[in-house]
Amino acid sequence: MAGHTGGLSARMSERRTARAASSDGSSDGDAGTALWLMAPALALYAVFTLLPIAATFWLSFNSSAGFNTSASFVGFDNYAKAVYDPIVWKSLVHTFLWLAYHVVMAGGLGLLLALAVSRLRITQVFFRTAFFLPHLVSLAVVGVIWANIYDPFFGLLNTALTQVGLGAFTQGWLSDPALVLLSVNVASSWQGFGLYMLLFIAGLQNIDRSLYDAAEVDGADAFQKLIYVTLPGLREVTTFVVSLAMINGLKGFATVYVMTNGGPFYQSELITTYIYRLAFQSQDHGLAAVLCILLSLLAITITIVFNRWRARISQ
Amino acid sequence: MSVRNREWPMALALTPALILILAPFVWLVISSFKTEAEIGQADPFTWPADLMWRNYLDAWQIGGFGDLVGNSLINLIGVVVLSLITCAPAGYALAKIRFPGREWLFYAFILGLTVPVQAIVIPLYQVLFGLNLVNTLTGIVLVQVSNGIPFGIFLMRSFFVGVPDELIEAAKIDGASHFQILTKVFLPISTPAVQALVIISALSTWNDFFLPLIVLISPEVQTLPLGLVRFASTYASDYRLVFSGTVISFLPIILLYILMQRRFTEGLTQGAIKG
């Protein structure tokens, strides 16, 4: 071990000399120490994240009918099966819709409230705290809460609509196939917007005050200041919030699982809920693994696209 | 235009939004004090004739909320402590020590930051099964720590990168090792990063549903969100139990937040931006 470490640090000092000019804040090249400092994190991460990532690929080329049965190699059969499975396509479409709803509703509400709240001085902390409250509730608990809000008989929504004379709008919010995905997403977005609002508020605080003074000197009104100063100043935060909202949306599971379990007629099935159904209920691990890879590819694509976009903006 | 002139019109304009957004909480709390009959007939926001504290007692006992809260607390403390022990040294190594393979490790952690945990759930379950950790709090702690490691390392690393190298040089002259530099120099001046890591890992652990759903099968090891969902589906028709049980599930964290509002807000925004 000592010899190995010595060899590494010798190699390191060579590298250090080679890179002396391009220092990025590093000060020493003790590779052995680095390894020991990384060891606890690496061990856990390797066993519970990296190994499962690799194993998911392997699983997608195998067929197995449960956790206790042995797998057999089937090549691309699972992938072919995925292409011909209509629920796979449904869950994919629903996932895209789900992301769009979440970005527009949670991100949009976060932005609007941030713009309003950041103008307050005396009552700002009060409004910020109050608007953030839903974000503290577990998405599973949010599912339970909103399942009761949407309850056709005792639910808050239908009762309130009836009482304000809008009884014509009452409906089975979770039983209508055309409405169910949006209804569940409203619950998720109610929980999610608070964090986006905080991020937008932080972004607003970073806009250079003098830009507003300059705009005022040029005779800009409030609306023009919003369009020409505030919104451009928020571009970087916006890309960050949109990517965060999409990644969060992609992980969406708990509200759907609790409120509808994907129904009615698979109309609220997402990729994540279908993975769970396949893996833990119908025990089709091969097909589930293909969906896992699809989900990972979506997440990686979103991350890369938004990082590029952000890099271009901050130039 | 003075600030004061703008304050109250804006606050007034925001009040309808406030009412709409907080209505679910108010409705649940009011309903949780009602009798079954009152829930069935009256206006959703009518005050109950008598405050039915019994609902809470019943829900607490029938739902076994004492055990659920206990399990959630053990889970939370385990994850927060282990996250600090794993992420702080690793973040330090990535920020301040040059070693071969550093770039590759960096990419490996980015992969973990990106890939949703739902995408690796089958092998994850198999690993836990192989290690005999299914249905144990140890199992859920280890999985959640691993899941949070990429973010935690990025958070600590990006904070440590900003600490001047001169501090390390000075400590080295005094004969300090890297481990001592980390614990005696870096961590004491890193309160904002540590605070962000604690708040973010605590909140996400407390609220996690997916991983506990996979790992914690028996009711006696389950955490609060999982237990509430089981409770709410078992007693779906007993609204007063469901309502008071739900209030028990969200009230503690909301009170804690109201008390520590600034720390939460700072921690979450810091964490999001740095990580």
Coordinates of C-alpha atoms in Angstrom, one line a residue:
Chain A
M1 CA 0.0 0.0 0.0
A2 CA 2.8 2.4 1.0
G3 CA 4.7 1.7 -2.2
H4 CA 1.5 2.2 -4.3
T5 CA 0.9 5.5 -2.6
G6 CA 4.5 6.5 -3.1
G7 CA 4.2 5.7 -6.8
L8 CA 1.0 7.8 -7.1
S9 CA 2.5 10.8 -5.4
A10 CA 5.6 10.6 -7.5
R11 CA 3.4 10.6 -10.6
M12 CA 1.4 13.4 -9.1
S13 CA 4.4 15.7 -8.5
E14 CA 5.3 15.2 -12.2
R15 CA 1.8 16.3 -13.1
R16 CA 1.9 19.1 -10.7
T17 CA 5.1 20.5 -12.3
A18 CA 3.5 20.0 -15.7
R19 CA 0.4 21.9 -14.7
A20 CA 2.0 24.5 -12.4
A21 CA 0.8 27.2 -14.7
S22 CA -2.9 26.1 -14.7
S23 CA -3.6 25.9 -11.0
D24 CA -7.2 25.8 -10.1
G25 CA -6.8 26.2 -6.4
S26 CA -5.2 22.9 -5.6
S27 CA -2.2 23.0 -3.3
D28 CA -0.9 19.5 -2.7
G29 CA -0.7 16.2 -4.5
D30 CA -1.0 13.7 -1.8
A31 CA -2.9 11.0 -3.7
G32 CA -3.0 8.5 -0.8
T33 CA -4.6 11.0 1.5
A34 CA -7.1 12.0 -1.2
L35 CA -8.1 8.3 -1.5
W36 CA -8.6 7.9 2.2
L37 CA -10.7 11.1 2.4
M38 CA -12.8 9.9 -0.5
A39 CA -13.1 6.3 0.6
P40 CA -16.3 6.4 2.7
A41 CA -18.2 8.4 0.1
L42 CA -16.9 6.3 -2.8
A43 CA -17.6 3.0 -1.1
L44 CA -21.3 3.9 -0.5
Y45 CA -21.7 5.5 -3.9
A46 CA -20.1 2.5 -5.7
V47 CA -22.3 -0.1 -4.0
F48 CA -25.6 1.8 -4.0
T49 CA -25.4 3.9 -7.1
L50 CA -22.7 3.0 -9.6
L51 CA -23.1 -0.7 -9.4
P52 CA -26.9 -0.4 -9.9
I53 CA -26.4 1.9 -12.9
A54 CA -24.2 -0.8 -14.6
A55 CA -26.5 -3.6 -13.5
T56 CA -29.5 -1.8 -15.1
F57 CA -27.9 -2.0 -18.5
W58 CA -27.2 -5.7 -18.0
L59 CA -30.8 -6.3 -16.9
S60 CA -32.2 -4.7 -20.0
F61 CA -30.6 -7.4 -22.1
N62 CA -31.9 -10.2 -19.9
S63 CA -35.3 -11.7 -19.1
S64 CA -36.3 -12.5 -15.6
A65 CA -39.6 -13.0 -13.9
G66 CA -39.0 -11.9 -10.4
F67 CA -36.3 -11.2 -7.9
N68 CA -35.7 -14.9 -7.1
T69 CA -35.5 -16.3 -10.6
S70 CA -32.4 -16.5 -12.7
A71 CA -32.0 -14.3 -15.7
S72 CA -31.4 -15.4 -19.3
F73 CA -29.8 -13.3 -22.0
V74 CA -32.3 -12.2 -24.6
G75 CA -30.4 -9.5 -26.6
F76 CA -32.6 -6.6 -27.7
D77 CA -35.9 -8.5 -27.0
N78 CA -36.9 -6.2 -24.1
Y79 CA -36.2 -3.1 -26.3
A80 CA -38.5 -4.6 -29.0
K81 CA -41.1 -5.3 -26.4
A82 CA -41.0 -1.8 -25.2
V83 CA -41.5 -0.4 -28.7
Y84 CA -44.6 -2.5 -29.1
D85 CA -46.0 -1.8 -25.6
P86 CA -48.7 0.9 -25.9
I87 CA -48.4 1.8 -22.2
V88 CA -44.7 2.6 -22.7
W89 CA -45.7 5.2 -25.2
K90 CA -48.5 6.5 -23.1
S91 CA -46.2 6.8 -20.1
L92 CA -43.7 8.6 -22.2
V93 CA -46.2 11.1 -23.6
H94 CA -47.6 11.6 -20.1
T95 CA -44.1 12.3 -18.7
F96 CA -43.5 15.0 -21.3
L97 CA -46.9 16.6 -20.6
W98 CA -46.2 16.3 -16.8
L99 CA -42.9 18.2 -17.3
A100 CA -44.5 20.9 -19.3
Y101 CA -47.3 21.3 -16.8
H102 CA -44.9 21.5 -13.9
V103 CA -42.5 24.0 -15.6
V104 CA -45.4 26.3 -16.6
M105 CA -47.4 26.0 -13.4
A106 CA -44.8 25.7 -10.7
G107 CA -42.1 27.7 -12.4
G108 CA -44.5 30.3 -13.6
L109 CA -46.1 30.8 -10.2
G110 CA -42.7 30.9 -8.6
L111 CA -41.6 33.7 -11.0
L112 CA -44.8 35.7 -10.6
L113 CA -44.8 35.5 -6.8
A114 CA -41.1 36.3 -6.7
L115 CA -41.6 39.5 -8.8
A116 CA -44.4 40.6 -6.4
V117 CA -42.9 39.5 -3.1
S118 CA -39.5 41.1 -3.8
R119 CA -41.1 44.5 -4.0
L120 CA -42.3 44.3 -0.5
R121 CA -40.1 45.5 2.4
I122 CA -42.1 45.3 5.6
T123 CA -44.2 42.3 4.9
Q124 CA -41.7 40.4 2.6
V125 CA -40.6 37.8 5.2
F126 CA -44.2 37.1 6.1
F127 CA -45.3 36.5 2.5
R128 CA -42.1 34.6 1.6
T129 CA -42.6 32.3 4.6
A130 CA -46.2 31.7 3.9
F131 CA -45.8 31.0 0.2
F132 CA -43.0 28.5 1.0
L133 CA -45.1 26.4 3.4
P134 CA -46.4 23.8 0.9
H135 CA -42.8 22.9 -0.1
L136 CA -42.1 21.5 3.3
V137 CA -44.8 18.8 3.0
S138 CA -43.8 15.4 1.7
L139 CA -45.1 14.7 -1.9
A140 CA -46.7 11.6 -0.5
V141 CA -48.6 13.6 2.1
V142 CA -49.4 16.2 -0.6
G143 CA -51.0 13.3 -2.5
V144 CA -53.1 12.4 0.5
I145 CA -54.1 16.0 1.0
W146 CA -55.1 16.6 -2.6
A147 CA -56.9 13.3 -3.0
N148 CA -59.2 14.7 -0.3
I149 CA -59.4 18.1 -1.9
Y150 CA -60.5 16.4 -5.1
D151 CA -62.9 14.0 -3.3
P152 CA -66.1 14.3 -5.3
F153 CA -68.4 14.4 -2.2
F154 CA -66.5 15.7 0.7
G155 CA -63.7 17.5 -1.1
L156 CA -62.8 21.1 -0.7
L157 CA -62.8 21.9 -4.4
N158 CA -66.3 20.7 -5.4
T159 CA -67.8 22.0 -2.2
A160 CA -66.2 25.4 -2.6
L161 CA -67.3 25.6 -6.3
T162 CA -70.9 24.8 -5.3
Q163 CA -70.9 27.4 -2.6
V164 CA -69.7 30.3 -4.8
G165 CA -72.3 29.4 -7.4
L166 CA -70.0 27.6 -9.8
G167 CA -71.7 24.2 -9.2
A168 CA -71.6 23.5 -12.9
F169 CA -67.8 23.1 -12.8
T170 CA -67.8 20.4 -10.2
Q171 CA -66.5 17.1 -11.5
G172 CA -64.6 13.9 -10.7
W173 CA -61.2 15.6 -10.9
L174 CA -59.3 12.3 -10.6
S175 CA -61.7 10.0 -12.4
D176 CA -62.0 12.0 -15.7
P177 CA -59.3 10.5 -18.0
A178 CA -58.9 13.8 -19.8
L179 CA -58.3 15.8 -16.6
V180 CA -56.5 13.4 -14.3
L181 CA -52.9 14.1 -15.2
L182 CA -53.4 17.9 -14.9
S183 CA -55.2 17.5 -11.6
V184 CA -52.4 15.5 -10.1
N185 CA -49.8 17.9 -11.5
V186 CA -51.6 20.8 -9.8
A187 CA -50.9 19.1 -6.5
S188 CA -47.2 18.5 -7.3
S189 CA -46.8 22.1 -8.5
W190 CA -48.5 23.4 -5.4
Q191 CA -45.7 21.7 -3.5
G192 CA -42.9 22.6 -5.9
F193 CA -43.3 26.3 -6.6
G194 CA -42.0 27.6 -3.3
L195 CA -38.4 26.6 -4.0
Y196 CA -38.5 28.1 -7.5
M197 CA -39.9 31.3 -5.9
L198 CA -36.9 31.5 -3.5
L199 CA -34.5 31.0 -6.3
F200 CA -36.1 33.7 -8.4
I201 CA -36.0 36.1 -5.4
A202 CA -32.3 35.4 -5.0
G203 CA -31.8 36.1 -8.7
L204 CA -33.7 39.4 -8.4
Q205 CA -31.4 40.5 -5.5
N206 CA -28.4 39.9 -7.8
I207 CA -29.6 42.4 -10.5
D208 CA -27.5 45.5 -10.5
R209 CA -29.5 48.4 -9.0
S210 CA -27.8 50.9 -11.2
L211 CA -29.5 49.4 -14.3
Y212 CA -32.9 50.4 -12.9
D213 CA -31.6 54.0 -12.2
A214 CA -30.3 54.2 -15.7
A215 CA -33.6 53.0 -17.1
E216 CA -35.4 55.5 -15.0
V217 CA -33.2 58.3 -16.3
D218 CA -34.1 57.1 -19.8
G219 CA -37.8 57.5 -18.8
A220 CA -38.7 53.8 -18.7
D221 CA -42.0 53.0 -17.0
A222 CA -42.5 50.0 -14.6
F223 CA -43.5 47.7 -17.5
Q224 CA -40.5 48.6 -19.6
K225 CA -38.1 48.1 -16.6
L226 CA -39.6 44.6 -16.2
I227 CA -39.1 43.8 -19.9
Y228 CA -35.7 45.4 -20.4
V229 CA -34.0 45.1 -17.1
T230 CA -35.6 42.5 -14.8
L231 CA -36.3 39.6 -17.2
P232 CA -32.9 39.7 -18.9
G233 CA -31.3 39.9 -15.5
L234 CA -33.1 36.7 -14.5
R235 CA -32.1 34.7 -17.6
E236 CA -29.5 32.6 -15.8
V237 CA -31.7 31.8 -12.8
T238 CA -34.5 31.0 -15.3
T239 CA -32.5 28.4 -17.1
F240 CA -31.5 26.9 -13.7
V241 CA -35.1 26.9 -12.4
V242 CA -36.4 25.3 -15.7
S243 CA -33.8 22.6 -15.6
L244 CA -34.4 21.9 -11.9
A245 CA -38.1 21.8 -12.5
M246 CA -37.7 19.4 -15.3
I247 CA -35.4 17.1 -13.3
N248 CA -37.8 17.3 -10.3
G249 CA -40.7 16.6 -12.7
L250 CA -39.0 13.6 -14.2
K251 CA -38.7 12.1 -10.7
G252 CA -42.4 12.7 -10.1
F253 CA -43.8 9.5 -8.6
A254 CA -45.3 10.0 -5.1
T255 CA -48.4 12.1 -5.9
V256 CA -49.4 9.9 -8.8
Y257 CA -48.8 6.7 -6.9
V258 CA -50.8 8.0 -3.9
M259 CA -53.7 9.7 -5.8
T260 CA -54.4 7.6 -8.8
N261 CA -51.8 4.8 -9.1
G262 CA -51.6 5.6 -12.8
G263 CA -55.3 5.3 -13.5
P264 CA -57.9 5.6 -14.7
F265 CA -57.1 3.5 -17.8
Y266 CA -53.3 4.4 -17.5
Q267 CA -54.2 8.0 -18.1
S268 CA -51.9 9.3 -15.4
E269 CA -49.2 6.6 -15.8
L270 CA -45.7 8.1 -15.9
I271 CA -42.4 6.4 -16.8
T272 CA -41.6 6.2 -13.1
T273 CA -44.9 4.7 -12.0
Y274 CA -44.8 2.2 -14.8
I275 CA -41.2 1.2 -13.8
Y276 CA -42.5 0.6 -10.3
R277 CA -45.5 -1.4 -11.5
L278 CA -43.3 -3.6 -13.8
A279 CA -40.6 -4.1 -11.3
F280 CA -42.5 -4.7 -8.1
Q281 CA -45.9 -5.8 -9.1
S282 CA -45.8 -7.7 -12.5
Q283 CA -42.1 -8.6 -12.0
D284 CA -41.1 -7.9 -15.6
H285 CA -37.6 -6.8 -14.8
G286 CA -36.3 -6.8 -18.4
L287 CA -39.0 -4.3 -19.7
A288 CA -38.6 -2.2 -16.5
A289 CA -34.9 -2.0 -17.1
V290 CA -35.5 -0.7 -20.6
L291 CA -37.7 2.0 -19.2
C292 CA -35.0 2.8 -16.5
I293 CA -32.6 3.4 -19.3
L294 CA -35.1 5.6 -21.2
L295 CA -35.6 7.6 -18.0
S296 CA -31.9 8.0 -17.5
L297 CA -31.3 9.1 -21.1
L298 CA -34.1 11.8 -20.7
A299 CA -32.5 13.1 -17.5
I300 CA -29.0 13.2 -19.0
T301 CA -30.3 14.9 -22.1
I302 CA -32.1 17.6 -20.1
T303 CA -29.0 18.2 -18.0
I304 CA -26.7 18.5 -21.0
V305 CA -29.0 20.8 -22.9
F306 CA -29.6 23.1 -20.0
N307 CA -25.9 23.3 -19.1
R308 CA -25.0 24.3 -22.7
W309 CA -27.8 26.9 -22.6
R310 CA -26.6 28.3 -19.3
A311 CA -23.0 28.4 -20.5
R312 CA -24.0 30.3 -23.6
I313 CA -26.0 32.8 -21.5
S314 CA -23.3 33.5 -19.0
Q315 CA -20.7 34.2 -21.7
Chain B
M1 CA -41.9 57.2 -5.2
S2 CA -41.3 56.0 -1.7
V3 CA -41.3 52.3 -0.6
R4 CA -44.1 52.8 1.8
N5 CA -46.5 53.9 -0.9
R6 CA -46.0 50.6 -2.7
E7 CA -46.0 48.3 0.2
W8 CA -49.7 48.0 1.2
P9 CA -51.3 47.9 -2.3
M10 CA -48.9 45.1 -3.2
A11 CA -49.5 43.2 0.0
L12 CA -53.2 43.6 -0.5
A13 CA -53.0 42.4 -4.1
L14 CA -51.1 39.3 -2.9
T15 CA -53.7 38.4 -0.2
P16 CA -56.0 36.4 -2.6
A17 CA -53.0 34.3 -3.7
L18 CA -52.1 33.8 -0.1
I19 CA -55.6 32.6 0.7
L20 CA -55.8 30.2 -2.3
I21 CA -52.4 28.7 -1.6
L22 CA -52.9 28.2 2.1
A23 CA -56.5 27.1 1.8
P24 CA -55.7 23.4 1.9
F25 CA -53.9 23.7 5.2
V26 CA -56.6 25.8 6.8
W27 CA -59.3 23.4 5.5
L28 CA -57.5 20.3 6.8
V29 CA -56.8 21.8 10.2
I30 CA -60.4 23.0 10.7
S31 CA -61.8 19.7 9.4
S32 CA -59.5 17.6 11.6
F33 CA -61.4 19.0 14.6
K34 CA -64.9 18.1 13.3
T35 CA -67.2 15.2 13.9
E36 CA -67.9 12.8 11.0
A37 CA -71.3 14.3 10.7
E38 CA -70.0 17.9 10.5
I39 CA -67.5 16.9 7.8
G40 CA -70.4 15.4 5.8
Q41 CA -72.8 18.3 5.7
A42 CA -71.4 21.8 6.6
D43 CA -69.6 24.5 4.7
P44 CA -65.9 23.4 4.5
F45 CA -64.7 26.4 6.5
T46 CA -67.4 26.4 9.2
W47 CA -65.9 26.3 12.6
P48 CA -66.7 23.0 14.4
A49 CA -69.2 23.1 17.3
D50 CA -66.7 21.4 19.6
L51 CA -63.0 21.0 19.0
M52 CA -62.7 17.2 18.7
W53 CA -59.2 16.7 20.2
R54 CA -60.2 13.0 20.3
N55 CA -59.6 12.8 16.6
Y56 CA -55.9 13.4 17.2
L57 CA -55.8 10.9 20.0
D58 CA -57.5 8.3 17.9
A59 CA -55.4 8.9 14.9
W60 CA -52.2 8.9 16.9
Q61 CA -53.0 5.6 18.5
I62 CA -54.7 3.8 15.6
G63 CA -52.1 5.0 13.1
G64 CA -49.1 4.2 15.4
F65 CA -47.8 7.7 14.7
G66 CA -45.4 7.6 17.7
D67 CA -43.4 4.8 16.0
L68 CA -43.6 6.5 12.6
V69 CA -42.2 9.7 14.0
G70 CA -39.5 7.8 15.9
N71 CA -38.5 5.9 12.8
S72 CA -38.4 9.1 10.7
L73 CA -36.2 10.7 13.3
I74 CA -33.7 7.8 13.4
N75 CA -33.7 7.8 9.6
L76 CA -33.1 11.6 9.5
I77 CA -30.3 11.7 12.1
G78 CA -28.6 8.7 10.5
V79 CA -28.6 10.3 7.0
V80 CA -27.6 13.8 8.1
V81 CA -24.6 12.5 10.2
L82 CA -23.4 10.0 7.6
S83 CA -23.8 12.6 4.8
L84 CA -21.5 15.0 6.6
I85 CA -19.0 12.3 7.4
T86 CA -18.9 11.2 3.8
C87 CA -19.4 14.4 1.8
A88 CA -17.1 16.8 3.7
P89 CA -13.8 14.9 3.3
A90 CA -14.6 13.9 -0.3
G91 CA -15.5 17.5 -1.1
Y92 CA -12.3 18.6 0.4
A93 CA -10.2 16.1 -1.5
L94 CA -11.9 17.1 -4.8
A95 CA -11.4 20.8 -4.1
K96 CA -7.9 20.9 -2.7
I97 CA -5.9 17.8 -3.5
R98 CA -4.7 16.9 -7.0
F99 CA -4.7 13.2 -7.6
P100 CA -4.9 11.0 -10.6
G101 CA -8.5 10.1 -11.7
R102 CA -9.9 13.2 -10.2
E103 CA -11.7 14.2 -13.5
W104 CA -13.1 10.7 -13.8
L105 CA -14.5 10.7 -10.3
F106 CA -16.0 14.1 -11.0
Y107 CA -17.9 12.7 -14.1
A108 CA -19.0 9.6 -12.1
F109 CA -20.5 11.9 -9.5
I110 CA -22.2 14.0 -12.2
L111 CA -23.8 10.8 -13.4
G112 CA -25.3 10.2 -10.0
L113 CA -26.5 13.8 -9.8
T114 CA -28.4 13.3 -13.1
V115 CA -29.8 9.7 -13.1
P116 CA -33.1 9.5 -11.1
V117 CA -33.1 6.9 -8.4
Q118 CA -36.2 5.3 -10.0
A119 CA -34.0 4.4 -12.9
I120 CA -31.8 2.1 -10.8
V121 CA -34.3 0.7 -8.5
I122 CA -34.3 -3.0 -9.5
P123 CA -30.5 -3.6 -8.9
L124 CA -30.7 -1.4 -5.9
Y125 CA -33.2 -3.6 -4.4
Q126 CA -31.2 -6.7 -5.3
V127 CA -28.1 -5.2 -3.6
L128 CA -30.0 -4.5 -0.5
F129 CA -31.5 -8.0 -0.6
G130 CA -28.1 -9.5 -0.9
L131 CA -26.7 -7.5 2.0
N132 CA -29.8 -8.5 4.1
L133 CA -30.8 -4.8 4.5
V134 CA -34.3 -4.9 3.1
N135 CA -36.9 -3.9 5.7
T136 CA -34.2 -2.3 7.9
L137 CA -33.6 1.4 8.9
T138 CA -29.9 0.8 8.2
G139 CA -30.8 -0.1 4.7
I140 CA -32.8 3.0 4.0
V141 CA -30.1 5.2 5.6
L142 CA -27.3 3.8 3.5
V143 CA -29.4 4.1 0.3
Q144 CA -30.5 7.7 0.9
V145 CA -26.9 8.7 1.9
S146 CA -25.6 7.2 -1.3
N147 CA -28.4 9.0 -3.3
G148 CA -27.4 12.3 -1.8
I149 CA -23.7 11.9 -2.1
P150 CA -23.2 13.6 -5.5
F151 CA -25.1 16.7 -4.5
G152 CA -23.4 16.8 -1.0
I153 CA -20.0 16.5 -2.5
F154 CA -20.6 19.2 -5.1
L155 CA -22.0 21.5 -2.4
M156 CA -19.0 21.0 -0.1
R157 CA -16.5 21.1 -2.9
S158 CA -17.8 24.4 -4.4
F159 CA -17.6 26.0 -1.0
F160 CA -14.1 24.6 -0.2
V161 CA -12.7 25.8 -3.6
G162 CA -13.3 29.3 -2.5
V163 CA -11.2 28.9 0.7
P164 CA -7.7 30.4 0.0
D165 CA -4.8 27.9 -0.4
E166 CA -2.7 30.1 2.0
L167 CA -4.7 28.7 4.9
I168 CA -3.5 25.1 3.9
E169 CA 0.1 26.2 3.5
A170 CA 0.1 27.9 6.9
A171 CA -1.4 24.8 8.6
K172 CA 1.1 22.6 6.8
I173 CA 4.0 24.6 8.2
D174 CA 2.5 23.9 11.6
G175 CA 2.6 20.2 10.8
A176 CA -1.1 19.6 10.2
S177 CA -2.3 16.7 8.1
H178 CA -5.0 17.1 5.5
F179 CA -7.5 15.5 7.9
Q180 CA -6.6 18.0 10.6
I181 CA -6.8 20.9 8.1
L182 CA -10.3 19.7 7.1
T183 CA -11.6 19.3 10.7
K184 CA -9.8 22.2 12.4
V185 CA -9.6 24.8 9.6
F186 CA -12.1 24.2 6.9
L187 CA -15.1 22.9 8.7
P188 CA -15.2 25.6 11.4
I189 CA -15.3 28.3 8.7
S190 CA -17.8 26.5 6.5
T191 CA -21.0 27.0 8.5
P192 CA -23.1 28.1 5.5
A193 CA -22.2 25.0 3.5
V194 CA -22.7 22.6 6.4
Q195 CA -26.0 24.3 7.3
A196 CA -27.1 23.9 3.7
L197 CA -26.1 20.3 3.6
V198 CA -27.9 19.6 6.9
I199 CA -31.1 21.3 5.9
I200 CA -31.3 19.9 2.4
S201 CA -30.5 16.3 3.4
A202 CA -32.8 16.5 6.5
L203 CA -35.7 17.8 4.5
S204 CA -35.3 15.4 1.6
T205 CA -34.9 12.4 4.0
W206 CA -37.9 13.4 6.1
N207 CA -40.1 13.7 3.0
D208 CA -38.8 10.8 0.9
F209 CA -41.4 8.4 -0.2
F210 CA -40.0 6.3 -3.1
L211 CA -37.0 4.7 -1.4
P212 CA -38.9 3.9 1.9
L213 CA -41.7 2.4 -0.2
I214 CA -39.2 -0.1 -1.8
V215 CA -37.1 -0.8 1.3
L216 CA -39.4 -0.6 4.4
I217 CA -42.1 -3.2 4.0
S218 CA -43.3 -3.9 7.5
P219 CA -45.3 -1.2 9.3
E220 CA -43.1 -1.2 12.4
V221 CA -40.0 0.0 10.4
Q222 CA -41.9 2.6 8.2
T223 CA -41.3 6.3 8.2
L224 CA -44.0 9.0 8.5
P225 CA -45.0 9.7 4.8
L226 CA -45.2 5.9 4.1
G227 CA -47.1 5.3 7.3
L228 CA -49.6 8.1 6.5
V229 CA -50.3 6.8 3.1
R230 CA -50.9 3.3 4.5
F231 CA -53.1 4.8 7.2
A232 CA -55.1 7.0 4.8
S233 CA -55.8 4.1 2.5
T234 CA -56.8 1.8 5.3
Y235 CA -59.2 4.3 6.9
A236 CA -60.1 6.1 3.7
S237 CA -63.8 6.4 4.7
D238 CA -63.1 7.7 8.2
Y239 CA -62.4 11.3 7.2
R240 CA -61.7 12.7 10.7
L241 CA -58.9 10.1 11.2
V242 CA -57.4 10.8 7.8
F243 CA -57.5 14.6 8.4
S244 CA -56.0 14.6 11.8
G245 CA -53.4 12.0 10.8
T246 CA -52.4 14.2 7.9
V247 CA -52.1 17.3 10.1
I248 CA -49.9 15.3 12.5
S249 CA -47.7 14.5 9.5
F250 CA -47.1 18.1 8.3
L251 CA -47.5 20.2 11.4
P252 CA -44.1 19.6 13.2
I253 CA -42.0 20.5 10.1
I254 CA -44.0 23.6 9.4
L255 CA -43.7 24.9 13.0
L256 CA -40.0 24.2 12.9
Y257 CA -39.7 26.1 9.6
I258 CA -41.6 29.1 11.0
L259 CA -39.2 29.2 13.9
M260 CA -36.1 28.8 11.8
Q261 CA -37.3 30.6 8.7
R262 CA -34.0 32.4 7.9
R263 CA -31.8 29.4 8.2
F264 CA -34.0 27.3 6.0
T265 CA -34.3 29.9 3.3
E266 CA -30.5 30.6 3.3
G267 CA -29.6 26.9 3.4
L268 CA -31.9 26.0 0.5
T269 CA -31.0 28.8 -1.8
Q270 CA -27.3 28.5 -1.0
G271 CA -27.5 24.8 -1.6
A272 CA -29.3 25.1 -4.9
I273 CA -27.0 27.7 -6.3
K274 CA -23.7 26.2 -5.0
G275 CA -24.6 22.6 -5.7

